Coordinates of C-alpha atoms in Angstrom, one line a residue:
M1 CA -76.3 -60.9 -159.6
P2 CA -76.1 -64.0 -161.9
G3 CA -76.6 -61.9 -165.0
K4 CA -73.6 -59.7 -164.4
R5 CA -71.4 -62.7 -163.4
I6 CA -72.3 -64.5 -166.7
K7 CA -71.5 -61.3 -168.7
G8 CA -68.2 -60.9 -167.0
S9 CA -67.2 -64.5 -167.7
G10 CA -67.8 -64.0 -171.4
V11 CA -65.7 -60.9 -171.5
L12 CA -63.0 -62.8 -169.6
Y13 CA -63.1 -65.7 -172.0
I14 CA -62.9 -63.5 -175.0
S15 CA -60.1 -61.5 -173.4
I16 CA -58.1 -64.6 -172.7
S17 CA -58.7 -65.9 -176.2
M18 CA -57.5 -62.7 -177.7
L19 CA -54.4 -62.8 -175.6
F20 CA -53.8 -66.3 -176.8
V21 CA -54.2 -65.2 -180.4
I22 CA -51.8 -62.3 -179.9
A23 CA -49.3 -64.6 -178.3
M24 CA -49.5 -66.9 -181.3
A25 CA -48.9 -64.1 -183.7
M26 CA -45.9 -63.0 -181.7
M27 CA -44.3 -66.4 -181.7
P28 CA -41.2 -66.7 -183.8
Q29 CA -41.3 -68.7 -187.0
T30 CA -40.1 -72.2 -186.4
Y31 CA -38.5 -74.5 -189.0
S32 CA -37.9 -78.2 -188.2
Q33 CA -37.2 -81.2 -190.3
A34 CA -36.9 -84.4 -188.3
Q35 CA -36.5 -86.4 -191.5
G36 CA -35.2 -85.6 -194.9
A37 CA -31.6 -84.3 -194.5
L38 CA -31.3 -85.7 -191.0
A39 CA -32.6 -89.2 -191.8
P40 CA -30.2 -92.0 -191.0
I41 CA -28.1 -93.1 -194.0
S42 CA -29.5 -96.2 -195.6
C43 CA -27.2 -98.2 -197.9
P44 CA -28.4 -100.7 -200.5
R45 CA -24.8 -101.8 -200.8
I46 CA -21.6 -101.1 -198.8
G47 CA -18.0 -100.5 -199.9
G48 CA -16.0 -99.1 -202.8
T49 CA -13.9 -96.1 -203.6
L50 CA -15.4 -93.2 -205.5
V51 CA -12.7 -91.5 -207.7
V52 CA -13.6 -87.9 -208.5
I53 CA -11.7 -86.2 -211.4
H54 CA -11.2 -82.8 -209.7
W55 CA -10.0 -79.6 -211.4
G56 CA -7.6 -78.1 -208.9
D57 CA -5.6 -78.1 -205.7
P58 CA -7.1 -76.5 -202.6
K59 CA -5.4 -73.3 -201.4
S60 CA -5.6 -74.5 -197.8
F61 CA -7.8 -76.6 -195.5
N62 CA -9.5 -73.7 -193.8
P63 CA -12.7 -73.5 -195.9
D64 CA -14.0 -70.3 -194.4
S65 CA -11.0 -68.0 -194.8
Q66 CA -11.0 -67.2 -198.5
V67 CA -12.5 -68.0 -201.9
D68 CA -11.3 -71.5 -202.5
D69 CA -13.6 -73.3 -205.0
A70 CA -11.2 -76.2 -205.4
L71 CA -11.6 -76.9 -201.7
F72 CA -15.3 -76.6 -201.5
A73 CA -16.2 -80.0 -202.8
I74 CA -13.5 -81.6 -200.6
A75 CA -14.5 -79.6 -197.5
S76 CA -18.1 -80.6 -198.0
Q77 CA -17.1 -84.2 -197.1
I78 CA -14.9 -83.3 -194.1
Y79 CA -16.9 -80.6 -192.5
N80 CA -20.6 -79.8 -191.9
K81 CA -22.4 -76.4 -191.8
L82 CA -25.2 -75.4 -189.5
V83 CA -27.6 -75.6 -192.5
D84 CA -27.0 -76.5 -196.1
L85 CA -28.5 -76.0 -199.6
D86 CA -29.9 -78.8 -201.6
V87 CA -29.7 -79.1 -205.3
N88 CA -32.8 -76.9 -205.6
Y89 CA -31.2 -74.2 -203.3
N90 CA -33.6 -74.9 -200.5
V91 CA -32.2 -74.5 -197.0
I92 CA -32.0 -77.9 -195.3
P93 CA -30.8 -78.9 -191.8
E94 CA -27.2 -80.1 -191.1
L95 CA -25.7 -79.5 -187.7
A96 CA -28.8 -77.5 -186.7
S97 CA -31.8 -79.8 -186.5
S98 CA -34.2 -76.9 -186.3
W99 CA -34.2 -73.2 -186.0
E100 CA -36.4 -70.2 -185.1
V101 CA -36.5 -66.7 -186.5
A102 CA -37.8 -63.8 -184.5
P103 CA -40.7 -61.9 -186.0
N104 CA -38.5 -58.9 -186.7
G105 CA -36.0 -61.1 -188.6
S106 CA -32.9 -60.1 -186.6
T107 CA -32.6 -62.9 -184.1
F108 CA -32.0 -66.6 -185.0
I109 CA -32.1 -69.5 -182.6
F110 CA -30.5 -72.8 -183.7
H111 CA -31.0 -76.1 -181.9
L112 CA -28.1 -78.4 -182.6
V113 CA -27.9 -82.1 -183.2
K114 CA -26.7 -83.8 -180.0
N115 CA -24.8 -86.9 -181.0
V116 CA -22.1 -85.3 -183.1
R117 CA -18.4 -85.8 -182.6
W118 CA -15.3 -84.4 -184.3
H119 CA -13.1 -86.8 -186.1
D120 CA -10.7 -86.7 -183.2
G121 CA -13.4 -87.8 -180.8
Y122 CA -14.2 -84.4 -179.1
P123 CA -18.0 -83.7 -178.8
F124 CA -19.4 -81.0 -181.1
T125 CA -21.1 -78.2 -179.1
S126 CA -22.4 -74.7 -179.4
A127 CA -18.9 -73.4 -178.6
D128 CA -17.8 -74.6 -182.0
V129 CA -20.5 -72.6 -183.7
K130 CA -19.8 -69.5 -181.7
Y131 CA -16.1 -69.7 -182.4
T132 CA -16.7 -70.1 -186.2
L133 CA -19.1 -67.2 -186.6
E134 CA -17.0 -64.9 -184.4
A135 CA -13.8 -66.0 -186.3
I136 CA -15.5 -65.2 -189.7
K137 CA -16.2 -61.7 -188.2
K138 CA -12.8 -61.2 -186.5
Y139 CA -10.6 -62.5 -189.4
K140 CA -12.9 -61.2 -192.2
G141 CA -13.6 -64.6 -193.7
V142 CA -14.8 -65.0 -197.2
M143 CA -18.5 -64.6 -196.1
Y144 CA -17.8 -61.5 -194.0
G145 CA -19.7 -59.2 -196.4
F146 CA -22.5 -61.6 -197.3
L147 CA -23.2 -62.4 -193.7
K148 CA -23.2 -58.7 -192.8
M149 CA -20.7 -59.3 -190.0
D150 CA -20.6 -55.5 -189.3
K151 CA -24.2 -55.8 -188.2
L152 CA -23.6 -59.0 -186.0
V153 CA -24.3 -58.0 -182.4
S154 CA -23.7 -61.3 -180.6
V155 CA -23.5 -65.1 -180.7
D156 CA -24.8 -66.5 -177.4
T157 CA -24.7 -70.1 -176.2
P158 CA -27.1 -70.6 -173.3
D159 CA -26.3 -74.3 -173.3
N160 CA -24.2 -76.8 -175.3
Y161 CA -26.9 -77.3 -178.0
T162 CA -28.5 -73.9 -178.5
V163 CA -27.0 -70.9 -180.4
I164 CA -28.6 -67.5 -180.5
V165 CA -27.4 -65.2 -183.3
R166 CA -28.5 -61.5 -183.0
Y167 CA -28.1 -58.8 -185.6
S168 CA -28.7 -55.1 -185.2
E169 CA -31.2 -55.1 -188.0
P170 CA -33.5 -57.6 -189.8
F171 CA -31.5 -59.9 -192.0
P172 CA -33.8 -62.1 -194.1
A173 CA -31.0 -63.5 -196.3
F174 CA -29.1 -64.8 -193.4
L175 CA -30.1 -68.5 -193.6
G176 CA -29.5 -68.7 -197.3
F177 CA -26.0 -67.3 -197.1
L178 CA -25.2 -69.3 -194.0
A179 CA -26.1 -72.4 -196.0
W180 CA -24.0 -71.5 -199.0
Y181 CA -20.2 -71.0 -198.8
G182 CA -17.4 -70.3 -196.4
T183 CA -19.5 -71.2 -193.3
F184 CA -18.3 -74.7 -192.4
I185 CA -18.2 -75.1 -188.6
L186 CA -14.6 -75.4 -187.4
P187 CA -13.4 -77.2 -184.2
E188 CA -13.0 -74.6 -181.5
H189 CA -10.8 -76.9 -179.4
I190 CA -8.2 -77.0 -182.2
F191 CA -8.3 -73.4 -183.6
N192 CA -9.0 -71.3 -180.5
K193 CA -5.6 -71.4 -178.8
T194 CA -3.6 -68.3 -177.6
E195 CA -0.4 -69.4 -179.3
Y196 CA -2.0 -68.9 -182.7
K197 CA -2.0 -65.4 -184.2
D198 CA -5.1 -66.1 -186.2
W199 CA -7.0 -68.9 -187.9
M200 CA -4.5 -69.3 -190.7
D201 CA -1.5 -69.6 -188.4
P202 CA 0.7 -72.2 -190.1
S203 CA 1.3 -74.0 -186.8
I204 CA -2.4 -75.0 -186.6
P205 CA -2.3 -78.7 -187.4
A206 CA -5.8 -78.7 -188.8
L207 CA -4.6 -76.6 -191.7
T208 CA -2.7 -79.5 -193.1
K209 CA -4.7 -82.4 -191.5
P210 CA -8.2 -81.1 -191.3
V211 CA -10.5 -82.3 -188.5
G212 CA -14.3 -82.0 -189.1
T213 CA -17.6 -83.6 -188.2
G214 CA -18.4 -84.6 -191.8
P215 CA -19.1 -88.0 -193.3
F216 CA -15.5 -88.6 -194.4
R217 CA -12.2 -88.2 -192.6
F218 CA -9.0 -86.8 -194.0
V219 CA -6.3 -89.3 -194.9
E220 CA -3.8 -87.6 -197.1
Y221 CA -3.1 -84.8 -199.6
V222 CA -0.4 -85.0 -202.3
K223 CA -0.2 -81.6 -204.0
G224 CA -1.0 -81.8 -207.7
D225 CA -2.1 -85.4 -207.5
H226 CA -4.9 -86.3 -205.1
V227 CA -6.7 -85.9 -201.8
T228 CA -7.9 -89.1 -200.1
L229 CA -10.7 -89.4 -197.6
E230 CA -12.2 -92.4 -195.7
A231 CA -15.6 -93.1 -194.3
N232 CA -16.3 -91.8 -190.9
P233 CA -17.7 -94.7 -188.9
D234 CA -19.0 -92.4 -186.2
Y235 CA -20.8 -90.0 -188.5
F236 CA -24.0 -88.7 -186.8
K237 CA -26.2 -89.8 -189.7
G238 CA -24.6 -93.2 -189.8
R239 CA -21.6 -94.6 -191.7
P240 CA -21.4 -93.5 -195.4
C241 CA -22.1 -96.3 -197.9
I242 CA -18.7 -96.1 -199.6
D243 CA -15.3 -96.7 -198.0
R244 CA -13.3 -94.0 -199.6
V245 CA -13.4 -90.9 -201.8
V246 CA -10.3 -89.9 -203.8
F247 CA -10.2 -86.5 -205.4
K248 CA -7.8 -87.0 -208.4
I249 CA -6.5 -83.6 -209.4
V250 CA -6.4 -82.9 -213.1
P251 CA -6.5 -79.2 -213.9
D252 CA -6.5 -79.5 -217.7
A253 CA -10.0 -80.0 -219.0
T254 CA -9.0 -82.1 -222.0
S255 CA -6.7 -84.4 -219.8
A256 CA -9.5 -84.7 -217.3
L257 CA -12.0 -85.9 -219.9
Q258 CA -9.5 -88.4 -221.3
S259 CA -8.8 -89.7 -217.8
F260 CA -12.5 -90.1 -217.2
L261 CA -13.2 -91.8 -220.5
A262 CA -10.3 -94.1 -219.8
G263 CA -12.0 -95.3 -216.7
E264 CA -9.7 -93.6 -214.2
G265 CA -12.5 -91.8 -212.5
D266 CA -16.2 -92.1 -211.6
W267 CA -17.4 -88.5 -211.4
L268 CA -16.0 -85.7 -213.6
T269 CA -16.2 -82.3 -212.0
N270 CA -13.9 -80.6 -214.5
P271 CA -16.4 -79.5 -217.1
P272 CA -15.6 -80.5 -220.7
P273 CA -16.4 -78.4 -223.8
P274 CA -20.1 -78.6 -224.5
S275 CA -19.4 -80.1 -227.8
E276 CA -18.2 -83.2 -226.0
I277 CA -21.4 -83.8 -224.0
P278 CA -23.2 -85.9 -226.7
R279 CA -20.2 -88.1 -227.1
I280 CA -19.9 -88.7 -223.3
N281 CA -23.6 -89.4 -223.0
S282 CA -23.5 -91.9 -225.8
T283 CA -20.7 -93.9 -224.2
P284 CA -22.1 -97.0 -222.5
G285 CA -22.0 -96.8 -218.7
L286 CA -21.7 -93.0 -218.6
I287 CA -24.4 -90.4 -218.0
V288 CA -24.8 -86.7 -218.2
N289 CA -27.5 -85.0 -216.1
I290 CA -28.1 -81.3 -216.7
R291 CA -29.8 -78.8 -214.5
P292 CA -30.3 -75.0 -214.6
V293 CA -28.3 -73.1 -212.0
P294 CA -28.5 -69.5 -210.7
S295 CA -25.3 -68.6 -212.6
R296 CA -25.2 -66.5 -215.8
W297 CA -22.8 -65.0 -218.3
Y298 CA -23.1 -61.3 -218.6
I299 CA -21.4 -58.3 -220.1
A300 CA -20.3 -55.3 -218.1
F301 CA -20.2 -51.9 -219.8
N302 CA -17.5 -49.6 -218.4
L303 CA -19.5 -46.5 -217.6
L304 CA -16.3 -44.6 -216.9
N305 CA -15.8 -44.6 -220.7
P306 CA -17.7 -41.5 -222.0
L307 CA -18.8 -43.4 -225.1
L308 CA -20.3 -46.2 -223.1
S309 CA -21.9 -43.9 -220.5
D310 CA -24.4 -43.0 -223.3
I311 CA -27.4 -45.4 -222.9
R312 CA -27.8 -45.3 -226.7
I313 CA -24.6 -47.2 -227.4
R314 CA -25.4 -49.7 -224.7
L315 CA -28.8 -50.2 -226.3
A316 CA -27.3 -50.5 -229.7
I317 CA -25.0 -53.3 -228.5
A318 CA -27.9 -55.1 -226.8
Y319 CA -30.0 -54.9 -229.9
A320 CA -27.1 -56.3 -232.0
I321 CA -26.5 -59.4 -229.8
N322 CA -28.5 -62.5 -230.5
T323 CA -28.4 -64.6 -227.3
S324 CA -30.1 -67.6 -228.9
E325 CA -27.4 -67.8 -231.5
I326 CA -24.8 -67.6 -228.7
V327 CA -26.4 -70.5 -226.9
E328 CA -26.5 -72.5 -230.1
K329 CA -23.1 -71.8 -231.5
A330 CA -20.9 -71.3 -228.5
L331 CA -22.6 -73.6 -226.0
N332 CA -24.0 -76.3 -228.3
G333 CA -27.5 -75.5 -227.0
Y334 CA -26.6 -76.1 -223.4
G335 CA -27.9 -73.0 -221.6
Y336 CA -30.8 -70.5 -221.9
P337 CA -30.9 -67.1 -223.5
A338 CA -31.1 -64.5 -220.7
R339 CA -34.5 -62.9 -220.5
G340 CA -34.2 -60.5 -217.5
M341 CA -31.9 -58.7 -215.1
Y342 CA -31.8 -61.5 -212.5
T343 CA -31.6 -65.3 -212.6
P344 CA -35.0 -66.9 -213.1
V345 CA -33.8 -69.9 -211.0
I346 CA -34.5 -67.8 -207.9
S347 CA -38.0 -67.6 -209.1
W348 CA -39.7 -65.6 -206.3
A349 CA -37.3 -62.6 -206.9
F350 CA -37.2 -62.8 -210.7
N351 CA -39.1 -60.0 -212.5
P352 CA -40.1 -61.2 -216.0
N353 CA -41.3 -57.6 -216.8
A354 CA -37.7 -56.3 -216.5
S355 CA -37.0 -57.7 -219.8
L356 CA -33.9 -57.3 -222.0
P357 CA -33.9 -55.6 -225.4
S358 CA -34.9 -58.1 -228.1
Y359 CA -32.5 -58.9 -230.9
D360 CA -33.1 -56.2 -233.5
P361 CA -30.1 -55.3 -235.6
A362 CA -32.1 -52.6 -237.5
K363 CA -32.7 -50.8 -234.3
A364 CA -29.0 -51.1 -233.4
E365 CA -28.0 -49.6 -236.8
A366 CA -30.5 -46.7 -236.3
L367 CA -29.1 -45.9 -232.9
L368 CA -25.5 -46.0 -234.2
D369 CA -26.5 -43.7 -237.0
E370 CA -28.1 -41.3 -234.5
L371 CA -24.9 -41.2 -232.6
G372 CA -23.0 -40.1 -235.7
F373 CA -21.1 -43.4 -236.3
K374 CA -21.3 -43.8 -240.0
K375 CA -20.4 -46.9 -241.9
G376 CA -17.3 -46.8 -244.0
P377 CA -16.6 -48.8 -247.2
D378 CA -15.1 -51.6 -245.1
G379 CA -18.4 -52.1 -243.3
F380 CA -17.1 -50.7 -240.0
R381 CA -18.4 -47.6 -238.4
Y382 CA -16.3 -44.4 -237.8
T383 CA -16.6 -41.6 -235.3
P384 CA -17.3 -38.0 -236.5
N385 CA -13.5 -37.4 -236.2
G386 CA -12.7 -40.2 -238.6
S387 CA -11.4 -42.9 -236.3
R388 CA -12.9 -46.4 -236.4
L389 CA -15.4 -47.4 -233.6
V390 CA -13.4 -50.0 -231.8
L391 CA -14.3 -51.6 -228.4
R392 CA -11.9 -53.7 -226.3
F393 CA -13.7 -56.9 -225.1
T394 CA -11.8 -58.2 -222.1
I395 CA -12.3 -61.9 -221.2
F396 CA -10.6 -64.5 -219.0
Q397 CA -9.3 -67.8 -220.3
G398 CA -11.6 -70.7 -220.9
A399 CA -13.2 -72.6 -223.7
Q400 CA -16.7 -71.2 -223.1
T401 CA -15.5 -67.6 -222.7
E402 CA -13.5 -67.8 -225.9
A403 CA -16.5 -69.3 -227.8
I404 CA -19.0 -66.7 -226.5
A405 CA -16.7 -63.8 -227.2
A406 CA -16.1 -65.0 -230.8
V407 CA -19.8 -65.1 -231.5
I408 CA -20.4 -61.6 -230.0
K409 CA -17.5 -60.2 -232.0
E410 CA -19.1 -61.4 -235.2
Q411 CA -22.5 -60.2 -234.2
L412 CA -21.3 -56.7 -233.4
K413 CA -19.3 -56.6 -236.6
R414 CA -22.5 -57.1 -238.5
V415 CA -23.7 -53.6 -237.3
G416 CA -20.2 -52.1 -237.9
I417 CA -18.7 -52.2 -234.4
D418 CA -15.1 -53.5 -234.4
V419 CA -14.4 -55.6 -231.3
K420 CA -10.8 -56.4 -230.1
I421 CA -10.8 -59.4 -227.8
E422 CA -8.3 -59.2 -225.0
E423 CA -7.8 -62.5 -223.1
Y424 CA -6.1 -63.0 -219.8
E425 CA -5.7 -65.6 -217.2
I426 CA -8.2 -65.1 -214.4
A427 CA -5.9 -63.3 -211.9
A428 CA -4.7 -60.8 -214.5
W429 CA -8.3 -60.4 -215.7
E430 CA -9.4 -59.5 -212.2
N431 CA -6.6 -57.0 -211.8
K432 CA -7.3 -55.3 -215.1
V433 CA -11.1 -55.4 -215.0
V434 CA -12.2 -55.4 -211.4
K435 CA -9.4 -53.5 -209.8
Q436 CA -8.1 -51.1 -212.5
R437 CA -11.4 -50.8 -214.5
D438 CA -9.3 -50.8 -217.7
Y439 CA -11.6 -52.2 -220.3
D440 CA -14.6 -51.2 -222.5
L441 CA -16.6 -54.4 -222.4
A442 CA -15.9 -57.3 -220.0
M443 CA -17.5 -60.7 -219.8
L444 CA -17.9 -62.8 -216.6
D445 CA -20.1 -65.3 -215.1
G446 CA -21.1 -65.9 -211.5
F447 CA -23.5 -67.4 -209.0
Q448 CA -26.3 -65.0 -208.2
G449 CA -28.1 -67.0 -205.5
P450 CA -29.0 -68.4 -203.1
D451 CA -30.6 -65.0 -202.2
P452 CA -31.1 -61.9 -204.4
D453 CA -29.2 -59.9 -201.8
N454 CA -26.3 -61.3 -203.9
M455 CA -27.2 -58.5 -206.3
R456 CA -25.7 -55.9 -203.9
S457 CA -22.3 -57.6 -204.2
R458 CA -22.3 -57.5 -208.0
F459 CA -24.3 -54.4 -208.9
G460 CA -24.7 -52.3 -205.8
P461 CA -23.1 -48.9 -205.6
G462 CA -19.5 -49.2 -204.5
A463 CA -19.4 -53.0 -204.6
Y464 CA -16.1 -54.6 -205.4
L465 CA -17.6 -56.6 -208.3
N466 CA -19.5 -53.7 -209.7
M467 CA -16.9 -53.2 -212.3
A468 CA -19.3 -51.2 -214.5
N469 CA -19.2 -48.5 -211.9
Y470 CA -23.0 -48.5 -211.9
S471 CA -24.5 -46.0 -209.4
N472 CA -28.2 -45.2 -209.3
P473 CA -29.2 -44.0 -205.8
E474 CA -32.7 -45.3 -206.2
F475 CA -31.5 -48.7 -207.3
G476 CA -29.1 -48.8 -204.3
R477 CA -31.8 -47.7 -201.9
L478 CA -34.1 -50.5 -203.1
L479 CA -31.4 -53.1 -202.6
D480 CA -30.6 -51.9 -199.1
Q481 CA -34.3 -51.8 -198.2
A482 CA -34.9 -55.3 -199.5
A483 CA -31.8 -56.6 -197.6
S484 CA -33.5 -55.8 -194.3
E485 CA -37.2 -56.2 -195.2
P486 CA -38.5 -59.1 -193.1
D487 CA -41.8 -59.5 -195.1
P488 CA -41.1 -61.8 -198.1
A489 CA -43.8 -60.3 -200.3
K490 CA -42.5 -56.8 -199.7
R491 CA -39.0 -58.0 -200.3
A492 CA -40.0 -59.4 -203.7
Q493 CA -41.7 -56.2 -204.7
L494 CA -38.5 -54.2 -203.9
Y495 CA -36.3 -56.6 -206.0
W496 CA -38.8 -56.3 -208.8
K497 CA -38.6 -52.5 -208.8
A498 CA -34.8 -52.7 -208.6
Q499 CA -34.7 -54.9 -211.7
E500 CA -36.9 -52.5 -213.6
I501 CA -34.6 -49.7 -212.9
M502 CA -31.6 -51.8 -213.9
A503 CA -33.2 -52.9 -217.1
K504 CA -33.8 -49.2 -218.0
D505 CA -30.3 -48.1 -217.2
L506 CA -28.7 -51.3 -218.7
P507 CA -25.2 -51.1 -217.0
Y508 CA -24.9 -54.8 -217.5
L509 CA -26.2 -57.0 -220.3
P510 CA -27.1 -60.6 -219.2
I511 CA -26.4 -63.1 -222.0
V512 CA -26.9 -66.7 -221.0
D513 CA -28.3 -68.5 -218.0
L514 CA -26.1 -71.5 -217.3
V515 CA -26.7 -75.1 -216.7
A516 CA -24.6 -77.5 -214.6
F517 CA -23.3 -80.8 -216.0
F518 CA -23.3 -83.9 -213.7
I519 CA -21.1 -86.4 -215.5
Y520 CA -20.7 -89.8 -213.8
R521 CA -20.7 -93.6 -214.2
T522 CA -24.1 -95.2 -214.0
E523 CA -22.9 -97.8 -211.5
W524 CA -22.9 -95.1 -208.8
H525 CA -26.1 -93.8 -207.1
G526 CA -27.2 -91.5 -204.3
F527 CA -25.5 -88.3 -205.5
Y528 CA -26.8 -85.0 -204.1
W529 CA -28.4 -84.0 -207.4
Q530 CA -30.6 -87.1 -207.1
L531 CA -31.7 -86.3 -203.5
P532 CA -33.3 -82.9 -203.3
G533 CA -34.3 -82.1 -199.7
V534 CA -32.0 -84.8 -198.4
A535 CA -28.4 -84.1 -199.4
G536 CA -26.5 -80.9 -199.4
L537 CA -24.6 -79.5 -202.4
N538 CA -21.5 -81.7 -203.1
V539 CA -22.1 -83.9 -200.1
L540 CA -21.4 -87.6 -200.9
E541 CA -22.6 -89.1 -197.6
R542 CA -25.3 -91.3 -199.3
V543 CA -23.5 -92.3 -202.5
W544 CA -23.4 -96.1 -203.1
W545 CA -22.0 -98.4 -205.6
D546 CA -23.6 -101.3 -207.6
K547 CA -20.5 -103.4 -207.0
G548 CA -20.4 -102.9 -203.3
R549 CA -21.3 -105.8 -200.9
P550 CA -24.9 -106.3 -200.0
A551 CA -26.2 -104.4 -197.0
V552 CA -28.9 -105.5 -194.6
T553 CA -30.6 -102.1 -194.4
S554 CA -33.5 -101.1 -196.7
P555 CA -32.6 -99.2 -199.8
Q556 CA -33.0 -95.4 -199.9
T557 CA -35.3 -94.0 -202.5
T558 CA -33.4 -92.7 -205.5
S559 CA -34.2 -92.4 -209.2
P560 CA -32.3 -95.0 -211.3
A561 CA -29.8 -93.6 -213.6
Q562 CA -30.7 -93.6 -217.2
A563 CA -28.2 -93.3 -220.0
T564 CA -29.9 -90.2 -221.6
T565 CA -29.1 -86.5 -221.4
T566 CA -31.8 -84.7 -219.5
I567 CA -32.0 -81.1 -220.6
I568 CA -35.1 -79.2 -219.7
A569 CA -36.7 -77.4 -222.7
T570 CA -37.2 -74.0 -221.2
M571 CA -36.1 -72.2 -218.1
T572 CA -39.7 -71.7 -217.1
Q573 CA -40.2 -75.4 -217.3
A574 CA -37.0 -76.0 -215.4
I575 CA -38.1 -74.0 -212.4
S576 CA -41.7 -74.9 -212.4
S577 CA -41.6 -77.9 -210.1
P578 CA -42.4 -77.3 -206.5
T579 CA -39.0 -78.6 -205.3
S580 CA -37.2 -76.0 -207.3
V581 CA -38.9 -73.1 -205.6
I582 CA -36.8 -71.2 -203.2
S583 CA -38.9 -69.8 -200.5
P584 CA -38.7 -66.1 -199.6
G585 CA -35.6 -65.4 -197.5
G586 CA -34.1 -68.8 -198.4
V587 CA -36.2 -70.5 -195.7
A588 CA -36.6 -74.2 -196.0
T589 CA -40.0 -74.6 -197.3
T590 CA -41.0 -75.9 -200.8
S591 CA -43.5 -73.1 -201.2
P592 CA -44.0 -69.8 -199.4
P593 CA -46.8 -69.8 -196.9
A594 CA -49.9 -68.0 -197.9
Q595 CA -50.0 -64.4 -196.6
F596 CA -52.8 -61.9 -196.0
G597 CA -51.7 -58.5 -195.1
G598 CA -48.4 -59.8 -193.8
V599 CA -50.1 -62.4 -191.5
S600 CA -50.1 -66.0 -192.4
I601 CA -53.4 -67.7 -193.3
G602 CA -52.7 -70.2 -190.5
V603 CA -52.7 -67.5 -187.9
I604 CA -55.8 -65.9 -189.4
I605 CA -57.6 -69.3 -189.2
A606 CA -56.5 -69.8 -185.6
V607 CA -57.8 -66.3 -184.7
I608 CA -61.2 -67.0 -186.2
A609 CA -61.4 -70.4 -184.5
V610 CA -60.5 -69.1 -181.1
I611 CA -62.9 -66.2 -181.4
L612 CA -65.7 -68.6 -182.3
V613 CA -64.9 -70.8 -179.4
A614 CA -64.9 -67.8 -177.0
V615 CA -68.3 -66.6 -178.4
L616 CA -69.8 -70.1 -178.1
A617 CA -68.4 -70.3 -174.5
A618 CA -70.0 -67.0 -173.6
L619 CA -73.3 -68.0 -175.1
L620 CA -73.2 -71.3 -173.2
F621 CA -72.5 -69.6 -169.9
R622 CA -75.3 -67.1 -170.6
R623 CA -77.8 -69.9 -171.2
R624 CA -76.6 -71.8 -168.1
G625 CA -76.6 -68.7 -166.1
G626 CA -80.1 -67.8 -167.3
A627 CA -81.3 -71.3 -166.5
S628 CA -79.8 -71.1 -163.0
G629 CA -81.3 -67.7 -162.4
T630 CA -84.8 -68.9 -163.2
S631 CA -84.8 -72.2 -161.3

């Protein structure tokens, strides 16, 4: 029965092909970058000491235990993370050379680099990763909430170079937060000893003499003066180009600038007043690079105040504030007037339709009239009971906060609102605003990346930083749903809806999207902001010096420093380049893969190709079978 045999073979081929296609679709997403961030360090010149004018003392040398911004730049030289963020906030490899994400987004498999050693000579293995992640969960490290440690099911290590992280629900923001902050891998052989009560036990030697896997080894720390690091000759990417990095601690911004201008440092991390930027940039041998960052200044309305719980007063204030004037007068033009409820730097999640009220003082005055706040002969408005309309504006100390608050005070005065500025040092401000909710208006800034799930920590119902006491059940539901939605396109839609609700409720008023200043001497090269896709934030492993001794290796590709300020004209222009796009879920791609109905175009093409092959094979067998049957 040749005819039946041929027909059965065709069905078999098609069936096998379809099984193959289904298997392809079920395979986890895999991300691998053999080059880029893991490429061997190549030094045009060798040697030299980079002096960083640094703004503060570290609180400790455990970079995962608490918020410690002063330690972050230092720790980035001593330690490595599994994955890191580049200057465009893309996830790039570090101790993990590649990783896979299960289709449901709840399981992550990391494949570790194999030739890594701790500074004391011990080999780095998956045990170090397991200890670090479990310690963050056990001791409630600074990233406990962001990493959703209450949903972490297990960290398994099937061998020395594989780590499997399992969550109880999809967690698309995991990679982005893992690459961000407070996730440096710690040495298990040092920290995990029974005699220590926890990872901050004072008897742990690494808390005073840290041991990492990073490009520089710890040498000494003199409180209030400096931290010295030296090149790690056994670094797994190769020896760094420079011999030493010295973090010179100068907390006062004015003194820091003077020290830098006097030639006592090579990189100034203590930001000067914006008014000083042109002077610095016009100084021979110095350069200022400027980039937009996903941080913004914004105002919180205290919704516990019955007056401010009325949307009309919040709208009136929004109409009365001219954000362009704030950027020009308070920030010397260095920044961007806020346009929406979320940072446009994380472009895939930014909803341009959730726009802010445009500057319109006439509308502000009309709303205040409607509320019954009539203007007196002194130009200020008074409540129906005859008391002046006064709002307390609570800020923390700083040149920028003071300048912005002064402009806002003047703008609100124009529509008759009397603003009393209350200024506190940061700890007192946090106690009064965040903990006690004792304020009318409060101003703060903050990093809102690398993933929009950060919105939950700032604006979500019940969040510690939600000092406005904003609580809209639908808004909270959308944020929760987006946090566990594995489909990037659906996630973006949820965040867009959340921003539209927030724009309508207006519990917060974004003011300015910030820029970062990179201020350094032109004789230095290879900084992380010059190497997108290659160097992690703050990592100095590829920095080299014009005055170093010649090296025999070929030079790395970097853009030569130019003594001009580079400020991008608009925020849209700033984020339009492909390298500045953060892919959905913070995954390391320069642009999101094309999708059709939740399935990638690549899979669809593969399906079509395999089906065509199967059909052709069936036809071929039919013809051969037919020929055989008639011979």
